[in-house]
PDB file of C-alpha atoms in Angstrom:
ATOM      1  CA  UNK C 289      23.021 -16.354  34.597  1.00 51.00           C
ATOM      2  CA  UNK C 290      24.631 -15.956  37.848  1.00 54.00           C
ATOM      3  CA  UNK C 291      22.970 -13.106  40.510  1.00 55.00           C
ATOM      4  CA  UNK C 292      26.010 -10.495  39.780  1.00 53.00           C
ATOM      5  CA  UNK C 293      25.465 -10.895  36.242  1.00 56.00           C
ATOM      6  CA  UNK C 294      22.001 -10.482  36.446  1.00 56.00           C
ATOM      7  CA  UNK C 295      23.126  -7.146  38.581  1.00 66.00           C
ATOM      8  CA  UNK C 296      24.964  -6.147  35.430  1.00 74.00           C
ATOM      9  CA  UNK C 297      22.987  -6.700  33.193  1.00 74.00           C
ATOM     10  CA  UNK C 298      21.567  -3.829  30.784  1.00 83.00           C
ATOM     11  CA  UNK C 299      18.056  -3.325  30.329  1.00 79.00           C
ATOM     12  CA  UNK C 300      17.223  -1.453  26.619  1.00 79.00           C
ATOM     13  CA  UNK C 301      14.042  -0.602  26.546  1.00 75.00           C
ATOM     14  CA  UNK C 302      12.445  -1.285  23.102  1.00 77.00           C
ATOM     15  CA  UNK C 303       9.594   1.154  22.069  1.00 81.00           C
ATOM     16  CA  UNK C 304       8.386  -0.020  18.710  1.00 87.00           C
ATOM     17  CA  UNK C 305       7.843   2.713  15.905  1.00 93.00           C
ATOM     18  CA  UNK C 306       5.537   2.745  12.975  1.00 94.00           C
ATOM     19  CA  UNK C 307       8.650   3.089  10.533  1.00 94.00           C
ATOM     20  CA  UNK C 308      10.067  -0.242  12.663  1.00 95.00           C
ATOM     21  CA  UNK C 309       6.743  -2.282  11.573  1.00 96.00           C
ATOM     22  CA  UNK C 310       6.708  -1.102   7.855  1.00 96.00           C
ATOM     23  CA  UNK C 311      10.507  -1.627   7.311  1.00 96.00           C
ATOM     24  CA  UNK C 312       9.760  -5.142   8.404  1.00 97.00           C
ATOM     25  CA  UNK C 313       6.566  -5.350   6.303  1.00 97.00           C
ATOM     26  CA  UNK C 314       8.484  -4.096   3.367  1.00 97.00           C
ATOM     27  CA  UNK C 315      11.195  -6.852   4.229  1.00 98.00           C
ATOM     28  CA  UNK C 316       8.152  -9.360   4.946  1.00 97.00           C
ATOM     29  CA  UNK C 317       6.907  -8.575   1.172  1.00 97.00           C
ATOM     30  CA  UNK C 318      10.485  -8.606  -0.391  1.00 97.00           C
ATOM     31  CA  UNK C 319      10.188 -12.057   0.806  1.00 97.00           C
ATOM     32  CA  UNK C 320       6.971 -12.836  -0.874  1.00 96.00           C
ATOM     33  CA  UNK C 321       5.667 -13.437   3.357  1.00 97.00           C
ATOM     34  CA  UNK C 322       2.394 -11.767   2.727  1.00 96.00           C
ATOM     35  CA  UNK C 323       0.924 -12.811   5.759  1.00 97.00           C
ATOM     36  CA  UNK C 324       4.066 -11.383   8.073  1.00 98.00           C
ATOM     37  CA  UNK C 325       3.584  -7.791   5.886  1.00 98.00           C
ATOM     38  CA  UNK C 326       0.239  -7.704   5.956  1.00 98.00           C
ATOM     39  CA  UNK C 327       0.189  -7.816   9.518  1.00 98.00           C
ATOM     40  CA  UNK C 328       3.275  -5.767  10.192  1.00 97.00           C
ATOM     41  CA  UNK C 329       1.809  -2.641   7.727  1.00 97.00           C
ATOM     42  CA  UNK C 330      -1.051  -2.902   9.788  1.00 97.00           C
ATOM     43  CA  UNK C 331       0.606  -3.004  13.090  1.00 97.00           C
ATOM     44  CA  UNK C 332       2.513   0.371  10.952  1.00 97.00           C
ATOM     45  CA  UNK C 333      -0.689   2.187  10.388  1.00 96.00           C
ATOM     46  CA  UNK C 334      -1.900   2.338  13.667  1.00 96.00           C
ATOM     47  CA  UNK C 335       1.420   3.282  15.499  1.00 96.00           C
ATOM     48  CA  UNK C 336       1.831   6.173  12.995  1.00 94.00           C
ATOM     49  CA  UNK C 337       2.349   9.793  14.452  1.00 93.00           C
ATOM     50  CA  UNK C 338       1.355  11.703  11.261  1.00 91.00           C
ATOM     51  CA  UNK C 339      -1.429  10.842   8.831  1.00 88.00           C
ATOM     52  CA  UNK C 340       1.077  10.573   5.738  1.00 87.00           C
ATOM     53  CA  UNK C 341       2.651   8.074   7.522  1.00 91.00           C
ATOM     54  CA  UNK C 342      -0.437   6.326   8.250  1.00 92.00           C
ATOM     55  CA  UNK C 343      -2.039   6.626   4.323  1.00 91.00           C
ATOM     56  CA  UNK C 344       1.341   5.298   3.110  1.00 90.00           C
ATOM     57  CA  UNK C 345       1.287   2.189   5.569  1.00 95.00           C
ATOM     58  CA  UNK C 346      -2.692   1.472   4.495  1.00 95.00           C
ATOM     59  CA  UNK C 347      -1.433   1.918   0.949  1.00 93.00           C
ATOM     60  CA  UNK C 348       1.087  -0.680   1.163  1.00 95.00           C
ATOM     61  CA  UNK C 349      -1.069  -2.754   2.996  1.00 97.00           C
ATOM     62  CA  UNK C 350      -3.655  -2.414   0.165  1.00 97.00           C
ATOM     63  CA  UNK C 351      -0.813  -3.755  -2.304  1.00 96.00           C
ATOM     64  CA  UNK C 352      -0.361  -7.172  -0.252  1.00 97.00           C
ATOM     65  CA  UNK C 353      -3.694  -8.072  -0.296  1.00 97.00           C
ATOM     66  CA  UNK C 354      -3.892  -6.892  -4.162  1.00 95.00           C
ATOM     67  CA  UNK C 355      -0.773  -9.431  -4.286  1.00 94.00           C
ATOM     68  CA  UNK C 356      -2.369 -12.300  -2.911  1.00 95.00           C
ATOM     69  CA  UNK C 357      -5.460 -11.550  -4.731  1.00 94.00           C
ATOM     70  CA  UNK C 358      -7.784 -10.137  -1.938  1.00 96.00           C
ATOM     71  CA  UNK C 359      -8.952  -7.904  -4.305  1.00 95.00           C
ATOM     72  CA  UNK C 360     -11.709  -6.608  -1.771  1.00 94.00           C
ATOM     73  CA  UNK C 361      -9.684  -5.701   0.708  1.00 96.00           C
ATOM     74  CA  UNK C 362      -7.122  -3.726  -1.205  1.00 97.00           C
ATOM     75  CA  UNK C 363     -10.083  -2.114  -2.876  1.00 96.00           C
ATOM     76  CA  UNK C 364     -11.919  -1.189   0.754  1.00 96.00           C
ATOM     77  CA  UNK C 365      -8.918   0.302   2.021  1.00 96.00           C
ATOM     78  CA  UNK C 366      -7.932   1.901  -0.624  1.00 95.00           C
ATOM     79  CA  UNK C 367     -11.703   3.113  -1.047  1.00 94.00           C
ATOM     80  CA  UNK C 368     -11.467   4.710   2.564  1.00 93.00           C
ATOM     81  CA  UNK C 369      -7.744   6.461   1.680  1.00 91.00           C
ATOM     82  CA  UNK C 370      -9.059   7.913  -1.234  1.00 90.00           C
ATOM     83  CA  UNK C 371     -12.148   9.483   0.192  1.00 90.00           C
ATOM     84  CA  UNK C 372     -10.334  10.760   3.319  1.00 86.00           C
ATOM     85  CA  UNK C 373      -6.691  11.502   1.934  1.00 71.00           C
ATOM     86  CA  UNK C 374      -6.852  11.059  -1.775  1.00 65.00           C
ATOM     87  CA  UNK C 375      -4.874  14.615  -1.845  1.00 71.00           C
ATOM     88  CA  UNK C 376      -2.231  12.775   0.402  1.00 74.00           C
ATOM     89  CA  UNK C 377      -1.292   9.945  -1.548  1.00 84.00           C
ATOM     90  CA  UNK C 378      -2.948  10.647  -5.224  1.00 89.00           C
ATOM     91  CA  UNK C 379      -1.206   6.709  -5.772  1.00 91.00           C
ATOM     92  CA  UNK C 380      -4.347   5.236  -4.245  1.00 92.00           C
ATOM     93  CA  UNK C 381      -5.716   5.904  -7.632  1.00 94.00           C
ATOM     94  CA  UNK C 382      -3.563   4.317  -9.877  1.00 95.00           C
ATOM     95  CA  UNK C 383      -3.203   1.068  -7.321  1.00 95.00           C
ATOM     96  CA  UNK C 384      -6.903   1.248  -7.366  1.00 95.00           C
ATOM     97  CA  UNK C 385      -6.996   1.053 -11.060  1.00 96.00           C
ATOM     98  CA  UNK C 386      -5.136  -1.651 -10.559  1.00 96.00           C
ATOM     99  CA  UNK C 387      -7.730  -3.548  -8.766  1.00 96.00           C
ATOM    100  CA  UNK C 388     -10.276  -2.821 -10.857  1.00 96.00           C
ATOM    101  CA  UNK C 389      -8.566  -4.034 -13.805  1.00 95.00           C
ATOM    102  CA  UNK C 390      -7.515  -7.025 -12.205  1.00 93.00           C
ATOM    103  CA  UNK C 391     -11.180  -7.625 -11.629  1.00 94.00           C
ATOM    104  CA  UNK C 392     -12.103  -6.508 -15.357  1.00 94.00           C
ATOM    105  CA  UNK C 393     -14.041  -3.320 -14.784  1.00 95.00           C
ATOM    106  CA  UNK C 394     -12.446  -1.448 -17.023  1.00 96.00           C
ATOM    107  CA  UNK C 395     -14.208   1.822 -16.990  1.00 96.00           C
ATOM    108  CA  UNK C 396     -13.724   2.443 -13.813  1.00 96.00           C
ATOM    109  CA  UNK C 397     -10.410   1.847 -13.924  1.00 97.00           C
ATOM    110  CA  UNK C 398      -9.885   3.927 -16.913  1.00 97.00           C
ATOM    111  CA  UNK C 399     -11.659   6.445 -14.727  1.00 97.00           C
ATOM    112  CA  UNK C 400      -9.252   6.266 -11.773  1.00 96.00           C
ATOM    113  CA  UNK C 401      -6.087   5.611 -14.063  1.00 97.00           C
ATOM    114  CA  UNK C 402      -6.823   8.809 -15.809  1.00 96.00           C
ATOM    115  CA  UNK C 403      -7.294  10.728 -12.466  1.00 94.00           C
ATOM    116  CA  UNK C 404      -4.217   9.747 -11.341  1.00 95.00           C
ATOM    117  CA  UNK C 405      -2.542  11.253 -14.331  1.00 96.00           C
ATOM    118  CA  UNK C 406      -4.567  14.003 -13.369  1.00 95.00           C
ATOM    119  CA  UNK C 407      -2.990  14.590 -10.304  1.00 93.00           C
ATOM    120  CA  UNK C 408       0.031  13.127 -11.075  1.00 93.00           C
ATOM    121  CA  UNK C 409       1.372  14.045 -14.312  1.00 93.00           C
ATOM    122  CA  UNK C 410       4.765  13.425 -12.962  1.00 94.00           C
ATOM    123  CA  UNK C 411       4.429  10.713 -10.449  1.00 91.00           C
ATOM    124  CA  UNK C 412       6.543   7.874  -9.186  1.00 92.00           C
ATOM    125  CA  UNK C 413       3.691   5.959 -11.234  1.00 95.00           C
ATOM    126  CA  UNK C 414       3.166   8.102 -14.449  1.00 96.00           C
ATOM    127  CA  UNK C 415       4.896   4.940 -16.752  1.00 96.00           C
ATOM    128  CA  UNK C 416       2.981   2.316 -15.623  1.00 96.00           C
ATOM    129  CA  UNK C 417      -0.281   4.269 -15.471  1.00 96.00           C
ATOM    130  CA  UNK C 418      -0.104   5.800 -19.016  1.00 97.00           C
ATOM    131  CA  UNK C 419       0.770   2.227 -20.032  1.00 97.00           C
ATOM    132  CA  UNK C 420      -2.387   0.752 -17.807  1.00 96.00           C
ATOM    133  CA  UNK C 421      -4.712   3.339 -19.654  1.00 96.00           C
ATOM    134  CA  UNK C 422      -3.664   2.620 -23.297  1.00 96.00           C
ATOM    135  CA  UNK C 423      -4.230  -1.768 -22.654  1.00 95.00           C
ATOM    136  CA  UNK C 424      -7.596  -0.315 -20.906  1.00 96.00           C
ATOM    137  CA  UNK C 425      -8.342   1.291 -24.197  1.00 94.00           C
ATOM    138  CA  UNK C 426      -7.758  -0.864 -26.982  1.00 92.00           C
ATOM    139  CA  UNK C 427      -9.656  -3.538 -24.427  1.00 90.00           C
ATOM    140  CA  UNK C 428     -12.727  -1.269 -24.184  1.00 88.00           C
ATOM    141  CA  UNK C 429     -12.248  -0.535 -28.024  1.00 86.00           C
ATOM    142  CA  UNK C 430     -12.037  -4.063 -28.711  1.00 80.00           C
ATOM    143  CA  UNK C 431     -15.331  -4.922 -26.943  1.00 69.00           C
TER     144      UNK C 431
END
């Protein structure tokens, strides 16, 4: 680049946003790159301005590691979400259900399935949890 071009050339500053890492996390995941969403999600939780913004971030985050079977570390953070700002995002519940399942403890995810039904009798989740809670049942019935 010559020295009047450099003259002319336009600076745009670039001020990264929380909702600029989790739209490439959620593109990362789309992708099946856990390791690029994981990271980005986090990098999206702890630029977030409002605490729904951060809980939903964490929350997604939790669901990559459930997805490549880090079954502890979606569980931790989902653990903390739910004890701070389970009345934020009652999903923490059901995607902790999730884990437990995964991991066979089925009465505690029974437990956490059904509060999330609880609290969400019409959630974005209400399908897949009612169906979670009956395959809980007739496997604890079974036992």
């Amino acid at each position: 680049m010559s020295e009047t071009e450099n003259e002319k050339a336009i600076i745009i500053p670039f001020i990264p946003t929380s909702d600029f890492y989790f739209q490439r996390g959620i593109k990362a995941f789309q992708k099946n790159d856990m390791t690029k969403a994981k990271e980005y999600l986090l990098r999206a939780s702890t630029l977030s301005k409002t605490e729904e913004e951060r809980v939903f971030a964490l929350c997604q985050l939790a669901i990559c590691h459930q997805q490549t079977g880090e079954f502890s570390e979606s569980m931790e953070i989902l653990e903390e979400l739910i004890q701070s700002d389970g009345d934020i995002f009652p999903e923490a519940y059901y995607f902790q259900a999730n884990n437990y399942a995964f991991l066979d403890e089925l009465e505690k995810s029974l437990e956490l399935v059904i509060q999330y039904l609880e609290l969400e009798p019409d959630g974005d989740f209400t399908e897949e949890a009612e169906s979670l809670k009956q395959v809980i049942e007739i496997e604890i019935k079974d036992y």
